[in-house]
Tab-separated table of C-alpha atoms and ligand atoms in Angstrom:
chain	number	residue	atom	x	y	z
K	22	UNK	CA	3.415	-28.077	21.919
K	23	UNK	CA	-0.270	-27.851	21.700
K	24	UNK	CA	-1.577	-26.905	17.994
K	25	UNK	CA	-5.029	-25.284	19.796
K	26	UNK	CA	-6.529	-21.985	19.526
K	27	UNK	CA	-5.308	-19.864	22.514
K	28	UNK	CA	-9.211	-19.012	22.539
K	29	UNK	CA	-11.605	-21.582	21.575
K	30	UNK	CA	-9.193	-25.042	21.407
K	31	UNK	CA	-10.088	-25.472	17.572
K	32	UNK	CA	-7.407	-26.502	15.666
K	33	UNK	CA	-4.532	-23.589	15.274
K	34	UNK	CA	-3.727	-22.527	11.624
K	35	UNK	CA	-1.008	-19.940	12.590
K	36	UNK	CA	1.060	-19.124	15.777
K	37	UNK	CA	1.645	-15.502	15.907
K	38	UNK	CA	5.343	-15.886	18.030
K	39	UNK	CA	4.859	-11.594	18.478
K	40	UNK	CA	1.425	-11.863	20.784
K	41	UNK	CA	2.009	-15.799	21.557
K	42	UNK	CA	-0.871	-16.370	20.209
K	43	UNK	CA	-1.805	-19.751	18.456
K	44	UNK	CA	-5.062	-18.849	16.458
K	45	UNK	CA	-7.725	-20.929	14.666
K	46	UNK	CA	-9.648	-20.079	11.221
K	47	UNK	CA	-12.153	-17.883	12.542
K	48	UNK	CA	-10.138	-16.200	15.196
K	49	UNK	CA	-6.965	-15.233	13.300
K	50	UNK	CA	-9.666	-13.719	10.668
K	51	UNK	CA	-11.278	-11.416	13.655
K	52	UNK	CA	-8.094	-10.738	14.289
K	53	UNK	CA	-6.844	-9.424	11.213
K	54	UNK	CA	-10.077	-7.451	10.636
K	55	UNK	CA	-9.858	-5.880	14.289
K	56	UNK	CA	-6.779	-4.228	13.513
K	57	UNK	CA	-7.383	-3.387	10.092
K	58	UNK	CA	-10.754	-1.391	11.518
K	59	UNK	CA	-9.009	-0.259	14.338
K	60	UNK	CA	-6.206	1.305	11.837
K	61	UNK	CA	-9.088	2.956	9.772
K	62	UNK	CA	-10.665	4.185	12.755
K	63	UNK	CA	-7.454	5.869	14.821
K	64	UNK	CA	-6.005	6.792	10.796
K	65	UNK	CA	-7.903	7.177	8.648
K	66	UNK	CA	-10.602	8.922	10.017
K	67	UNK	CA	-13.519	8.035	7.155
K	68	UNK	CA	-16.318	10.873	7.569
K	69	UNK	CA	-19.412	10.995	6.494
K	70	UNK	CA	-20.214	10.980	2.275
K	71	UNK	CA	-16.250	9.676	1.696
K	72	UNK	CA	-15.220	8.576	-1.358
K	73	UNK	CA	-12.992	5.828	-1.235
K	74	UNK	CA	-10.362	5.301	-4.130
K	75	UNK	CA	-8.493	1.868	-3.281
K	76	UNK	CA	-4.994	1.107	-5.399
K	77	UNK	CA	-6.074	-2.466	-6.650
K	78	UNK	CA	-3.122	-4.256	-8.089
K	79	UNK	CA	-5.205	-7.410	-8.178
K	80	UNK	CA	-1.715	-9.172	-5.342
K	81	UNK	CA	-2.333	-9.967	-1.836
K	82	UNK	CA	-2.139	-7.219	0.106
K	83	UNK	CA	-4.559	-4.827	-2.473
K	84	UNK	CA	-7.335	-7.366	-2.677
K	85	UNK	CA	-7.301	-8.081	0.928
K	86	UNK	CA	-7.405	-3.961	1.614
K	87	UNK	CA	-10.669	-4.280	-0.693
K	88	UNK	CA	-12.163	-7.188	0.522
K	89	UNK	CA	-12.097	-5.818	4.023
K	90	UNK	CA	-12.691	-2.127	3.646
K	91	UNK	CA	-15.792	-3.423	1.577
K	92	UNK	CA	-16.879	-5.942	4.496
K	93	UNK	CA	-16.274	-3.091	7.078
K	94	UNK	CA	-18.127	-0.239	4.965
K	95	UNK	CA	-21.317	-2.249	3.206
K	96	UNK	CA	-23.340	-1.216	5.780
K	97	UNK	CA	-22.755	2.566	4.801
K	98	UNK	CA	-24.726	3.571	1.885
K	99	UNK	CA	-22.892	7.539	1.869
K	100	UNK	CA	-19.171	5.727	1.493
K	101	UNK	CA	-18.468	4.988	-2.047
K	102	UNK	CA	-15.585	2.392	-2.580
K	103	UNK	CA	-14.023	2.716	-6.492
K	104	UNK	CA	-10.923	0.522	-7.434
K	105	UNK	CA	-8.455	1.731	-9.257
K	106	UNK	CA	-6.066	-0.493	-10.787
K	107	UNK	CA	-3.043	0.909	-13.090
K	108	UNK	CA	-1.613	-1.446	-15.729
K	109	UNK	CA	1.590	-0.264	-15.683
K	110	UNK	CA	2.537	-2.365	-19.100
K	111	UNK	CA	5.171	-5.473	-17.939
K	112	UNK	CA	4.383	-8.451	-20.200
K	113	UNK	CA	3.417	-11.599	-18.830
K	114	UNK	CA	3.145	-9.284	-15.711
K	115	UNK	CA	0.460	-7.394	-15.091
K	116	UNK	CA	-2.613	-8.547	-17.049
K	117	UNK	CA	-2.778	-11.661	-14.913
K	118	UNK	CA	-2.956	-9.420	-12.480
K	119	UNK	CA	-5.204	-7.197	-13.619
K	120	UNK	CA	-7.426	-9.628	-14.348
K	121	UNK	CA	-7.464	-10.765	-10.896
K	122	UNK	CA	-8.265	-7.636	-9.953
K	123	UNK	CA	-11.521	-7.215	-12.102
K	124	UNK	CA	-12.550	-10.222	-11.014
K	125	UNK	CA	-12.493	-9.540	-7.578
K	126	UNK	CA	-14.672	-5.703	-8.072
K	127	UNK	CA	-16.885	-8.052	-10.102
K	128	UNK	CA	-17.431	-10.353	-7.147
K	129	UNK	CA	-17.937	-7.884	-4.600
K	130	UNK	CA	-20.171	-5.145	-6.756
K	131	UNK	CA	-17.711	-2.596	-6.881
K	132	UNK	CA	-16.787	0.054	-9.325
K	133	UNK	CA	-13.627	-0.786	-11.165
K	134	UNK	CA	-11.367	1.732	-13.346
K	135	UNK	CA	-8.218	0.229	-15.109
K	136	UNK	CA	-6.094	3.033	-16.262
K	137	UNK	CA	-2.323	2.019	-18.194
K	138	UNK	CA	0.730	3.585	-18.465
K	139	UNK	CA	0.419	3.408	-22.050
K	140	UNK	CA	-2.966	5.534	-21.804
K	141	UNK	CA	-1.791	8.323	-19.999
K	142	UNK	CA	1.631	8.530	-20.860
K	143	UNK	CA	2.404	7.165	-24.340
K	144	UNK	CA	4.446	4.544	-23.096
K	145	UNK	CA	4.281	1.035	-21.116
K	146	UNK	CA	6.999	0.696	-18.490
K	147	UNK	CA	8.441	-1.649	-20.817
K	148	UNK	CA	9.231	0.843	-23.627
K	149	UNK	CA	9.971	3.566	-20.509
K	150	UNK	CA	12.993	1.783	-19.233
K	151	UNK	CA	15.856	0.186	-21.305
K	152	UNK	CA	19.296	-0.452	-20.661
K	153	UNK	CA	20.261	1.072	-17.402
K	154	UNK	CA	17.220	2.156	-16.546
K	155	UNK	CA	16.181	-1.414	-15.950
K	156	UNK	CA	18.066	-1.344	-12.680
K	157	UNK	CA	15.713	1.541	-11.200
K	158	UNK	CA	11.950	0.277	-12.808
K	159	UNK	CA	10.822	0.478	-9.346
K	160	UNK	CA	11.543	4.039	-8.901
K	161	UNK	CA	10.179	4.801	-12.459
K	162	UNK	CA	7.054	2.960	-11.926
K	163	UNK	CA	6.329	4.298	-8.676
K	164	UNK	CA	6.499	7.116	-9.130
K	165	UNK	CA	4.573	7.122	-12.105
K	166	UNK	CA	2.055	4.904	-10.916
K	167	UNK	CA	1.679	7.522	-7.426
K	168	UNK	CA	0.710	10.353	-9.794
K	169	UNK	CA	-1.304	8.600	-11.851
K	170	UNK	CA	-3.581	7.310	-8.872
K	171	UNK	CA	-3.127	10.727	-7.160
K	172	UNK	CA	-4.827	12.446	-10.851
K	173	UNK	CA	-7.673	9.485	-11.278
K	174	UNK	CA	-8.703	9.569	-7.509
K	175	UNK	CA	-8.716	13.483	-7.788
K	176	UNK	CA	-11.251	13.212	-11.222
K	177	UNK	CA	-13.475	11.151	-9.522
K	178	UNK	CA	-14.276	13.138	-6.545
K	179	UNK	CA	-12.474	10.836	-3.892
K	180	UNK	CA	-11.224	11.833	-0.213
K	181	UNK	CA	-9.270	9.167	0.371
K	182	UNK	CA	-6.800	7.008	-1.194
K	183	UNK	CA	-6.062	3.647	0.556
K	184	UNK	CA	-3.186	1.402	-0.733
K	185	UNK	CA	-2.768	-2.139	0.535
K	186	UNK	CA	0.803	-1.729	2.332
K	187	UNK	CA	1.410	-4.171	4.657
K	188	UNK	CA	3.741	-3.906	8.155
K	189	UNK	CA	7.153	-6.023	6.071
K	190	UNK	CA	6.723	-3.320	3.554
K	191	UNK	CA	6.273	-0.622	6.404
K	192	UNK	CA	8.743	-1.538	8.470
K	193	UNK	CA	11.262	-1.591	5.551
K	194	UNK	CA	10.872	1.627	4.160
K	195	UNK	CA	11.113	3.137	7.618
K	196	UNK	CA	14.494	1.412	7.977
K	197	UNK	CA	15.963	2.145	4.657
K	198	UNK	CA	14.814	5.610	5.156
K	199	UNK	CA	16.928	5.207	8.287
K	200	UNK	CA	19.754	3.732	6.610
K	201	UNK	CA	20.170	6.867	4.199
K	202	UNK	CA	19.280	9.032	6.388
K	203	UNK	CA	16.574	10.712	4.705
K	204	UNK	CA	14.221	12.056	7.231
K	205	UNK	CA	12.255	14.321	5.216
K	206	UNK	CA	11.134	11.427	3.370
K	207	UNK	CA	10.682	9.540	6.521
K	208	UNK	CA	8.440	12.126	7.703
K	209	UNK	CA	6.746	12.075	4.225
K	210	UNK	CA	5.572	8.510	5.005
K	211	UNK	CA	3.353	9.780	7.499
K	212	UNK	CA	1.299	12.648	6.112
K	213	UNK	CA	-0.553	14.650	8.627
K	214	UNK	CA	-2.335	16.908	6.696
K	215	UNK	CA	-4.326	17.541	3.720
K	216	UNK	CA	-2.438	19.080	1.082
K	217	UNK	CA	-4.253	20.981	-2.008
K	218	UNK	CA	-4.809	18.371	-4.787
K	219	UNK	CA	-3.129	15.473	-2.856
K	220	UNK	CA	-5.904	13.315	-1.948
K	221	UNK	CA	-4.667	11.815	2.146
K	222	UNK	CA	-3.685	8.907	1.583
K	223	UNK	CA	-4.007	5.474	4.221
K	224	UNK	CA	-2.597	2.344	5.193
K	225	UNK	CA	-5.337	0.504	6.751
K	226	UNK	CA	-3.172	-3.103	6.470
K	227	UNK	CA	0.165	-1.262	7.733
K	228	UNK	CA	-0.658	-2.981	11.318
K	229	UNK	CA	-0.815	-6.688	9.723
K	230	UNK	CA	2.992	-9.048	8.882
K	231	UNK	CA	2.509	-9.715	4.927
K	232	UNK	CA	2.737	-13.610	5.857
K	233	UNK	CA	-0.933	-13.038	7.719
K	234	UNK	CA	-2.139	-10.914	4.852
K	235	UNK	CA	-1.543	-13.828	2.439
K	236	UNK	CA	-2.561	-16.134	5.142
K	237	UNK	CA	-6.267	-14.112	4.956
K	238	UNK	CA	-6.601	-14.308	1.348
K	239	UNK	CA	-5.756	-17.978	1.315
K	240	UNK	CA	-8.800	-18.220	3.959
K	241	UNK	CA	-11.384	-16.021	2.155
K	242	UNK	CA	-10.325	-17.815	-1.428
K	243	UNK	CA	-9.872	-14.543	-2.595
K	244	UNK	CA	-8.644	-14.672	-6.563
K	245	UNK	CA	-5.641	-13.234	-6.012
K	246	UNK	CA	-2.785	-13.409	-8.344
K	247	UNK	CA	0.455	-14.444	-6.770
K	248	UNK	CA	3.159	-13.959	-10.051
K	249	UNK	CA	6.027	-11.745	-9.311
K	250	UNK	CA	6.871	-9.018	-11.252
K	251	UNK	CA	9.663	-9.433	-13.125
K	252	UNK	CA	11.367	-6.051	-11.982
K	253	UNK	CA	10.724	-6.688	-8.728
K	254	UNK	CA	13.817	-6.557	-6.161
K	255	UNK	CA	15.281	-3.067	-5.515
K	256	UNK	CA	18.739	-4.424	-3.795
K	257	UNK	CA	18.816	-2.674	-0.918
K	258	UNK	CA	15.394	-3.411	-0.152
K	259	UNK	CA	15.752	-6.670	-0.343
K	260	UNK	CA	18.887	-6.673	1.945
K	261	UNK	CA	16.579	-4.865	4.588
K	262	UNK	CA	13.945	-7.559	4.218
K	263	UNK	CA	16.181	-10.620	4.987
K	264	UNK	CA	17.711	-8.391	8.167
K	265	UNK	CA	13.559	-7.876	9.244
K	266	UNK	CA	12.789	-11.381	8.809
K	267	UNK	CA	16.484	-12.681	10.526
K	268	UNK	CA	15.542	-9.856	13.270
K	269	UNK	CA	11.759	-10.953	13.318
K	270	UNK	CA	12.838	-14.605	14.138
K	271	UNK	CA	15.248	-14.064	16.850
K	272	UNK	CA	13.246	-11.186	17.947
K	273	UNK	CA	9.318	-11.827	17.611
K	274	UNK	CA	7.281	-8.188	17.760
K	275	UNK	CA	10.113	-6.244	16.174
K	276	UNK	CA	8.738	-5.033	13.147
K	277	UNK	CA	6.184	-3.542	15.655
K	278	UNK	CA	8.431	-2.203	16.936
K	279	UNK	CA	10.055	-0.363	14.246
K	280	UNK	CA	6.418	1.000	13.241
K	281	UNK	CA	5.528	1.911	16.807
K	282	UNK	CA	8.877	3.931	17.389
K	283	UNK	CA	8.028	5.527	14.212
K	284	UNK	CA	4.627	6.671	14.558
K	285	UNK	CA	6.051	8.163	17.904
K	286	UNK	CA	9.187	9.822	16.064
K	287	UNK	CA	7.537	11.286	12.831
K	288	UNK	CA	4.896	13.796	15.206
K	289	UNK	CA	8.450	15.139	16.733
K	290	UNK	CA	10.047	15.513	13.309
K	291	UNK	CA	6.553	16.829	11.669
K	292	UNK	CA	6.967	19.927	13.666
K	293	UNK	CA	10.516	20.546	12.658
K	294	UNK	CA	9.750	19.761	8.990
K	295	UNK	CA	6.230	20.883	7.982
K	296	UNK	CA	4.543	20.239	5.240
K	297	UNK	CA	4.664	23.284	3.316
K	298	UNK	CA	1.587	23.175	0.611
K	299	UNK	CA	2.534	22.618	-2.684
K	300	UNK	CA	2.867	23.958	-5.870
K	301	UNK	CA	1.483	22.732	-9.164
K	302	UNK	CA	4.093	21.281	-11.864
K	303	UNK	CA	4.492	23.829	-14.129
K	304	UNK	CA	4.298	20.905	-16.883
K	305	UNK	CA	1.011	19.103	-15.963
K	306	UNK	CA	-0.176	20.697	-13.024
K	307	UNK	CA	0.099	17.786	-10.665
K	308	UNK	CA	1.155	18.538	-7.236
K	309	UNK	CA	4.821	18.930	-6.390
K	310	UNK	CA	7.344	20.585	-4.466
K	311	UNK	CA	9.752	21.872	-7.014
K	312	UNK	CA	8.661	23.377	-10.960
K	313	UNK	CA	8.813	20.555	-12.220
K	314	UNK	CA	6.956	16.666	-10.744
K	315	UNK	CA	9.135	13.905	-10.755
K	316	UNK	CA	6.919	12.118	-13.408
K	317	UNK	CA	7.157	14.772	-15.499
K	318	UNK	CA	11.382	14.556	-15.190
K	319	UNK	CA	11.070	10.868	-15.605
K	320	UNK	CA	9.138	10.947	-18.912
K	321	UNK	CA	11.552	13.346	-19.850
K	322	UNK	CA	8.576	15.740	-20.940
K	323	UNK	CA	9.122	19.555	-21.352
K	324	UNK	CA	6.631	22.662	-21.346
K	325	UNK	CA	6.476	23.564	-25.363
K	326	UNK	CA	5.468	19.615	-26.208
K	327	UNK	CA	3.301	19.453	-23.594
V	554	LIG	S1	8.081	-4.528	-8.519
V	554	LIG	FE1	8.764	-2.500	-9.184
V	554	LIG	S2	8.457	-2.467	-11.398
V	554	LIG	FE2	7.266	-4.186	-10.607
V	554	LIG	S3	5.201	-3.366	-10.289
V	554	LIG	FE3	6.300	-3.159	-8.334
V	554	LIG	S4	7.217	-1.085	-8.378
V	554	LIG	FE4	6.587	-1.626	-10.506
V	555	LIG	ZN1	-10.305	-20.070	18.021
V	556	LIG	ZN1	4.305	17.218	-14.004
């Protein structure tokens, strides 16, 4: 089979099975950014004056998000782009990472703010969870790490928040949702409104398979750290993830598919379960549904010490 760009006859570096595709350098790069801009443009609807607060971990997906929104937005002098990257305190973890991640702002001129775990909350993850709570780190650092982005991006005036998900990780929270059959946090995935002190969040790489993401950094020699954290694999997750990829293989285009269908689905569910606005945590104020925020219950905090 021919290893030829589909469009020019320069030498492939990726076949894309889902469009049938075979792509050179410089068209798989147009390719990604296309979608990425077309994703900002249908999503995330960037007016006039925005602020921009991007979640920089200093991986893949994060410094690609960067990298483009800053190649797509130069050229507007009212958008302001600030990084944000939380150290959420895993040894031999994170400050490569983070690291990366300055590095990167450095390169590109762009304001950087590294906030930790330890700063804000007393605590590193690793001192947070012990013992049995080593099995659920993930849910403890997100959503620790969520508020803590939410609060920063809120302080420094932003109007959106942008976080480098990437289709695999789309698609897969979409299905586990599915699997335990939580739809109001399905719907949650998919916010359709402003809510007060919530800064709207966006996607803009949620169109692009995470092999093509790392693909694009490879190709732009972005200095991205590749290290795994050692937390990382929520079980069930990473049951879903070998079924997408099996499913993907047989079945080219069907993480697409599971997005598409979605995106359909969740502005039939939004009307049945609307965002209602939310109150502040009676602890620290944050946004939440209930009395009480979930990082608030997590770090076990309570109204008197606070
Ligand atoms: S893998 Fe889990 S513990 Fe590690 S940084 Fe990601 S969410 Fe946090
Ligand atoms: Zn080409
Ligand atoms: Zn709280």
């Amino acid at each position: 089979m021919s290893s030829k760009c589909t469009k020019c006859n320069q030498r492939s570096v990726i076949f894309q099975k889902y469009s049938g595709m075979r792509l050179c350098r410089k068209h798989f790069i147009e390719d990604v950014e296309r979608k990425i801009k077309l994703t900002i443009r249908k999503e995330a609807n960037i007016a006039k004056n925005d602020t921009i607060a991007v979640a920089l971990s200093g991986g893949k997906d994060s410094s690609v998000l960067l990298y483009v929104l800053h190649k797509t937005l130069k050229e507007r002098p009212d958008i302001r782009i600030v990084a944000i990257t939380v150290d959420e305190g895993i040894e031999g973890y994170r400050s490569h990472t983070v690291q990366s991640a300055a590095i990167l702002a450095q390169n590109m001129g762009i304001e950087h703010i590294v906030v930790s775990f330890e700063q804000e909350f007393g605590k590193s993850l690793d001192e947070l969870i012990s013992g049995e709570r080593v099995q659920g780190a993930c849910t403890y650092c997100g959503v620790l790490r969520k508020s803590l982005l939410n609060r920063i991006a809120r302080n420094i005036g932003a109007t959106k928040l942008a976080t480098g998900h990437n289709l695999d990780d789309e698609a897969q929270t979409i299905f586990l949702n599915h699997i335990r059959g939580d739809v109001e946090r399905l719907v949650r995935l998919a916010p359709t409104r402003e809510l007060d002190g919530l800064i709207l969040r966006s996607k803009p790489l949620r169109k692009i398979p995470e092999k093509e993401v790392a693909l694009y950094a490879f190709l732009n020699d972005l200095p991205v750290d590749y290290s795994e954290c050692p937390y990382a694999g929520e079980a069930m997750r990473g049951e879903v993830r070998d079924v997408l990829n099996d499913l993907e293989v047989n079945h080219p285009g069907t993480k697409y598919s599971i997005l598409s269908g979605f995106d359909k689905m969740v502005q039939i569910l939004a009307k049945e379960y609307t965002q209602t606005n939310m109150s502040g945590c009676q602890i620290c104020g944050e946004p939440c549904n209930s009395n009480t925020c979930q990082a608030c219950k997590i770090l076990g905090r309570n109204i008197i010490e606070y």
